[in-house]
Every structure is written in C-alpha cells, then in structure tokens.
Amino acid sequence: MSIHRRQYTECFLAALLPSLLLGWQVCWGLAALPLFTYYILYWAERLAVGHLAFDYEAEKESEEVSYFVVRKRFAWWKWYWKKELPAIDRDWLC
C-alpha cells in the first residue's frame, strides 16, 4: 500500500498546477481533477491495455526493503501503456 500511496501522491502533484490554472481560467470544477488523476490513469490503462503499471510496480518491488530509498519519481511511468509487461522474478518464494 505504501507504493500505491506514493504513486497517488505523484499523480496528484503532477496534476495540481495545471488543474488549478485551468480551474481558474475555464471552470472551477477542474480544480478537483488532481484528486481523481490516479484513478483516471488507473482505469484508462486497465480498460485499454488490460493490465496495470501501478500494480506491476507494487508487486514487483513489494519485497524490497529499501525500495523507497532508491526509487525514482514516476517509476511506474516506464511501464504505463505497454502492451506486455516483463515477468516478475519470484525466486524468493522457493
């Protein structure tokens, strides 16, 4: 859940300034867009491609203790909208 929380925060912050500027100029309803950006990206990829980059990153790095120390911002972006995701190494289960 910590990884998903970090992903939500990144999506929120990335959409904050553009939505406030558009909300100020066009419609105040757009100012609420950052609250839903994560879910919009989540379901858009789910419906279009059939898998999720957010869940892939969370599952792949779930056992890494120091992941937040070495994680780059928007690490999920390199897998977003890819047709195929690489296999996750599950040797730690054996």
mmCIF file with all atom_site columns, C-alpha atoms in Angstrom:
data_model
loop_
_atom_site.group_PDB
_atom_site.id
_atom_site.type_symbol
_atom_site.label_atom_id
_atom_site.label_alt_id
_atom_site.label_comp_id
_atom_site.label_asym_id
_atom_site.label_entity_id
_atom_site.label_seq_id
_atom_site.pdbx_PDB_ins_code
_atom_site.Cartn_x
_atom_site.Cartn_y
_atom_site.Cartn_z
_atom_site.occupancy
_atom_site.B_iso_or_equiv
_atom_site.pdbx_formal_charge
_atom_site.auth_seq_id
_atom_site.auth_comp_id
_atom_site.auth_asym_id
_atom_site.auth_atom_id
_atom_site.pdbx_PDB_model_num
ATOM 1  C CA . MET A 1 1  ? 0.000   0.000   0.000   1.00 0.00 ? 1  MET A CA 1
ATOM 2  C CA . SER A 1 2  ? 2.902   2.372   0.584   1.00 0.00 ? 2  SER A CA 1
ATOM 3  C CA . ILE A 1 3  ? 3.872   2.154   -3.068  1.00 0.00 ? 3  ILE A CA 1
ATOM 4  C CA . HIS A 1 4  ? 0.321   2.935   -4.179  1.00 0.00 ? 4  HIS A CA 1
ATOM 5  C CA . ARG A 1 5  ? 0.236   5.867   -1.766  1.00 0.00 ? 5  ARG A CA 1
ATOM 6  C CA . ARG A 1 6  ? 3.428   7.232   -3.304  1.00 0.00 ? 6  ARG A CA 1
ATOM 7  C CA . GLN A 1 7  ? 2.007   6.750   -6.829  1.00 0.00 ? 7  GLN A CA 1
ATOM 8  C CA . TYR A 1 8  ? -1.192  8.585   -5.854  1.00 0.00 ? 8  TYR A CA 1
ATOM 9  C CA . THR A 1 9  ? 0.844   11.476  -4.434  1.00 0.00 ? 9  THR A CA 1
ATOM 10 C CA . GLU A 1 10 ? 2.897   11.730  -7.640  1.00 0.00 ? 10 GLU A CA 1
ATOM 11 C CA . CYS A 1 11 ? -0.225  11.811  -9.800  1.00 0.00 ? 11 CYS A CA 1
ATOM 12 C CA . PHE A 1 12 ? -1.834  14.372  -7.509  1.00 0.00 ? 12 PHE A CA 1
ATOM 13 C CA . LEU A 1 13 ? 1.158   16.715  -7.527  1.00 0.00 ? 13 LEU A CA 1
ATOM 14 C CA . ALA A 1 14 ? 1.679   16.406  -11.283 1.00 0.00 ? 14 ALA A CA 1
ATOM 15 C CA . ALA A 1 15 ? -1.921  17.431  -11.965 1.00 0.00 ? 15 ALA A CA 1
ATOM 16 C CA . LEU A 1 16 ? -2.197  20.104  -9.272  1.00 0.00 ? 16 LEU A CA 1
ATOM 17 C CA . LEU A 1 17 ? -0.784  23.181  -11.030 1.00 0.00 ? 17 LEU A CA 1
ATOM 18 C CA . PRO A 1 18 ? -2.340  22.576  -14.480 1.00 0.00 ? 18 PRO A CA 1
ATOM 19 C CA . SER A 1 19 ? -5.748  21.880  -12.972 1.00 0.00 ? 19 SER A CA 1
ATOM 20 C CA . LEU A 1 20 ? -5.650  24.951  -10.759 1.00 0.00 ? 20 LEU A CA 1
ATOM 21 C CA . LEU A 1 21 ? -4.687  27.123  -13.712 1.00 0.00 ? 21 LEU A CA 1
ATOM 22 C CA . LEU A 1 22 ? -7.431  25.603  -15.864 1.00 0.00 ? 22 LEU A CA 1
ATOM 23 C CA . GLY A 1 23 ? -9.866  25.826  -12.974 1.00 0.00 ? 23 GLY A CA 1
ATOM 24 C CA . TRP A 1 24 ? -9.101  29.492  -12.550 1.00 0.00 ? 24 TRP A CA 1
ATOM 25 C CA . GLN A 1 25 ? -9.394  30.244  -16.276 1.00 0.00 ? 25 GLN A CA 1
ATOM 26 C CA . VAL A 1 26 ? -12.069 27.815  -17.505 1.00 0.00 ? 26 VAL A CA 1
ATOM 27 C CA . CYS A 1 27 ? -14.125 26.132  -14.820 1.00 0.00 ? 27 CYS A CA 1
ATOM 28 C CA . TRP A 1 28 ? -13.667 25.701  -11.085 1.00 0.00 ? 28 TRP A CA 1
ATOM 29 C CA . GLY A 1 29 ? -14.741 22.073  -11.378 1.00 0.00 ? 29 GLY A CA 1
ATOM 30 C CA . LEU A 1 30 ? -11.390 21.278  -12.989 1.00 0.00 ? 30 LEU A CA 1
ATOM 31 C CA . ALA A 1 31 ? -9.659  22.229  -9.736  1.00 0.00 ? 31 ALA A CA 1
ATOM 32 C CA . ALA A 1 32 ? -10.837 18.873  -8.317  1.00 0.00 ? 32 ALA A CA 1
ATOM 33 C CA . LEU A 1 33 ? -9.044  16.946  -11.081 1.00 0.00 ? 33 LEU A CA 1
ATOM 34 C CA . PRO A 1 34 ? -5.891  16.151  -9.044  1.00 0.00 ? 34 PRO A CA 1
ATOM 35 C CA . LEU A 1 35 ? -7.990  14.169  -6.577  1.00 0.00 ? 35 LEU A CA 1
ATOM 36 C CA . PHE A 1 36 ? -9.048  11.783  -9.336  1.00 0.00 ? 36 PHE A CA 1
ATOM 37 C CA . THR A 1 37 ? -5.966  11.732  -11.606 1.00 0.00 ? 37 THR A CA 1
ATOM 38 C CA . TYR A 1 38 ? -4.620  8.475   -10.175 1.00 0.00 ? 38 TYR A CA 1
ATOM 39 C CA . TYR A 1 39 ? -7.951  6.729   -10.666 1.00 0.00 ? 39 TYR A CA 1
ATOM 40 C CA . ILE A 1 40 ? -8.415  8.135   -14.174 1.00 0.00 ? 40 ILE A CA 1
ATOM 41 C CA . LEU A 1 41 ? -4.970  6.871   -15.212 1.00 0.00 ? 41 LEU A CA 1
ATOM 42 C CA . TYR A 1 42 ? -5.584  3.572   -13.413 1.00 0.00 ? 42 TYR A CA 1
ATOM 43 C CA . TRP A 1 43 ? -8.875  2.788   -15.144 1.00 0.00 ? 43 TRP A CA 1
ATOM 44 C CA . ALA A 1 44 ? -7.815  4.176   -18.538 1.00 0.00 ? 44 ALA A CA 1
ATOM 45 C CA . GLU A 1 45 ? -4.894  1.764   -18.667 1.00 0.00 ? 45 GLU A CA 1
ATOM 46 C CA . ARG A 1 46 ? -6.978  -1.083  -17.256 1.00 0.00 ? 46 ARG A CA 1
ATOM 47 C CA . LEU A 1 47 ? -9.658  -0.687  -19.927 1.00 0.00 ? 47 LEU A CA 1
ATOM 48 C CA . ALA A 1 48 ? -7.286  -0.014  -22.839 1.00 0.00 ? 48 ALA A CA 1
ATOM 49 C CA . VAL A 1 49 ? -4.428  -2.443  -22.199 1.00 0.00 ? 49 VAL A CA 1
ATOM 50 C CA . GLY A 1 50 ? -5.806  -4.886  -19.660 1.00 0.00 ? 50 GLY A CA 1
ATOM 51 C CA . HIS A 1 51 ? -3.047  -4.642  -17.059 1.00 0.00 ? 51 HIS A CA 1
ATOM 52 C CA . LEU A 1 52 ? -1.802  -2.005  -14.651 1.00 0.00 ? 52 LEU A CA 1
ATOM 53 C CA . ALA A 1 53 ? 1.598   -0.370  -14.359 1.00 0.00 ? 53 ALA A CA 1
ATOM 54 C CA . PHE A 1 54 ? 0.727   0.780   -10.833 1.00 0.00 ? 54 PHE A CA 1
ATOM 55 C CA . ASP A 1 55 ? 0.041   -2.762  -9.646  1.00 0.00 ? 55 ASP A CA 1
ATOM 56 C CA . TYR A 1 56 ? 3.031   -4.124  -11.546 1.00 0.00 ? 56 TYR A CA 1
ATOM 57 C CA . GLU A 1 57 ? 5.434   -1.796  -9.766  1.00 0.00 ? 57 GLU A CA 1
ATOM 58 C CA . ALA A 1 58 ? 3.847   -2.509  -6.387  1.00 0.00 ? 58 ALA A CA 1
ATOM 59 C CA . GLU A 1 59 ? 4.002   -6.277  -6.875  1.00 0.00 ? 59 GLU A CA 1
ATOM 60 C CA . LYS A 1 60 ? 7.497   -6.261  -8.346  1.00 0.00 ? 60 LYS A CA 1
ATOM 61 C CA . GLU A 1 61 ? 9.012   -4.198  -5.554  1.00 0.00 ? 61 GLU A CA 1
ATOM 62 C CA . SER A 1 62 ? 6.894   -5.434  -2.648  1.00 0.00 ? 62 SER A CA 1
ATOM 63 C CA . GLU A 1 63 ? 9.708   -7.430  -1.045  1.00 0.00 ? 63 GLU A CA 1
ATOM 64 C CA . GLU A 1 64 ? 12.410  -4.776  -1.484  1.00 0.00 ? 64 GLU A CA 1
ATOM 65 C CA . VAL A 1 65 ? 13.048  -3.284  1.965   1.00 0.00 ? 65 VAL A CA 1
ATOM 66 C CA . SER A 1 66 ? 14.927  -0.182  0.804   1.00 0.00 ? 66 SER A CA 1
ATOM 67 C CA . TYR A 1 67 ? 12.824  0.458   -2.287  1.00 0.00 ? 67 TYR A CA 1
ATOM 68 C CA . PHE A 1 68 ? 11.770  3.977   -1.282  1.00 0.00 ? 68 PHE A CA 1
ATOM 69 C CA . VAL A 1 69 ? 15.410  4.972   -0.840  1.00 0.00 ? 69 VAL A CA 1
ATOM 70 C CA . VAL A 1 70 ? 16.373  4.007   -4.399  1.00 0.00 ? 70 VAL A CA 1
ATOM 71 C CA . ARG A 1 71 ? 13.024  4.594   -6.139  1.00 0.00 ? 71 ARG A CA 1
ATOM 72 C CA . LYS A 1 72 ? 12.946  7.334   -8.748  1.00 0.00 ? 72 LYS A CA 1
ATOM 73 C CA . ARG A 1 73 ? 9.928   9.586   -9.082  1.00 0.00 ? 73 ARG A CA 1
ATOM 74 C CA . PHE A 1 74 ? 7.291   8.321   -11.516 1.00 0.00 ? 74 PHE A CA 1
ATOM 75 C CA . ALA A 1 75 ? 8.947   4.886   -11.646 1.00 0.00 ? 75 ALA A CA 1
ATOM 76 C CA . TRP A 1 76 ? 5.653   3.413   -12.861 1.00 0.00 ? 76 TRP A CA 1
ATOM 77 C CA . TRP A 1 77 ? 5.725   5.584   -15.984 1.00 0.00 ? 77 TRP A CA 1
ATOM 78 C CA . LYS A 1 78 ? 8.153   3.338   -17.905 1.00 0.00 ? 78 LYS A CA 1
ATOM 79 C CA . TRP A 1 79 ? 5.558   0.547   -17.837 1.00 0.00 ? 79 TRP A CA 1
ATOM 80 C CA . TYR A 1 80 ? 2.479   2.682   -18.399 1.00 0.00 ? 80 TYR A CA 1
ATOM 81 C CA . TRP A 1 81 ? 0.521   1.734   -21.589 1.00 0.00 ? 81 TRP A CA 1
ATOM 82 C CA . LYS A 1 82 ? 2.972   -1.009  -22.570 1.00 0.00 ? 82 LYS A CA 1
ATOM 83 C CA . LYS A 1 83 ? 1.418   -3.916  -24.441 1.00 0.00 ? 83 LYS A CA 1
ATOM 84 C CA . GLU A 1 84 ? 3.365   -6.507  -22.437 1.00 0.00 ? 84 GLU A CA 1
ATOM 85 C CA . LEU A 1 85 ? 4.952   -6.282  -19.004 1.00 0.00 ? 85 LEU A CA 1
ATOM 86 C CA . PRO A 1 86 ? 8.113   -8.214  -18.127 1.00 0.00 ? 86 PRO A CA 1
ATOM 87 C CA . ALA A 1 87 ? 7.762   -11.270 -15.928 1.00 0.00 ? 87 ALA A CA 1
ATOM 88 C CA . ILE A 1 88 ? 8.289   -10.791 -12.224 1.00 0.00 ? 88 ILE A CA 1
ATOM 89 C CA . ASP A 1 89 ? 11.088  -12.871 -10.737 1.00 0.00 ? 89 ASP A CA 1
ATOM 90 C CA . ARG A 1 90 ? 9.564   -14.941 -7.957  1.00 0.00 ? 90 ARG A CA 1
ATOM 91 C CA . ASP A 1 91 ? 12.693  -16.840 -6.810  1.00 0.00 ? 91 ASP A CA 1
ATOM 92 C CA . TRP A 1 92 ? 12.235  -15.552 -3.279  1.00 0.00 ? 92 TRP A CA 1
ATOM 93 C CA . LEU A 1 93 ? 9.194   -17.805 -2.915  1.00 0.00 ? 93 LEU A CA 1
ATOM 94 C CA . CYS A 1 94 ? 11.237  -21.015 -3.217  1.00 0.00 ? 94 CYS A CA 1
#
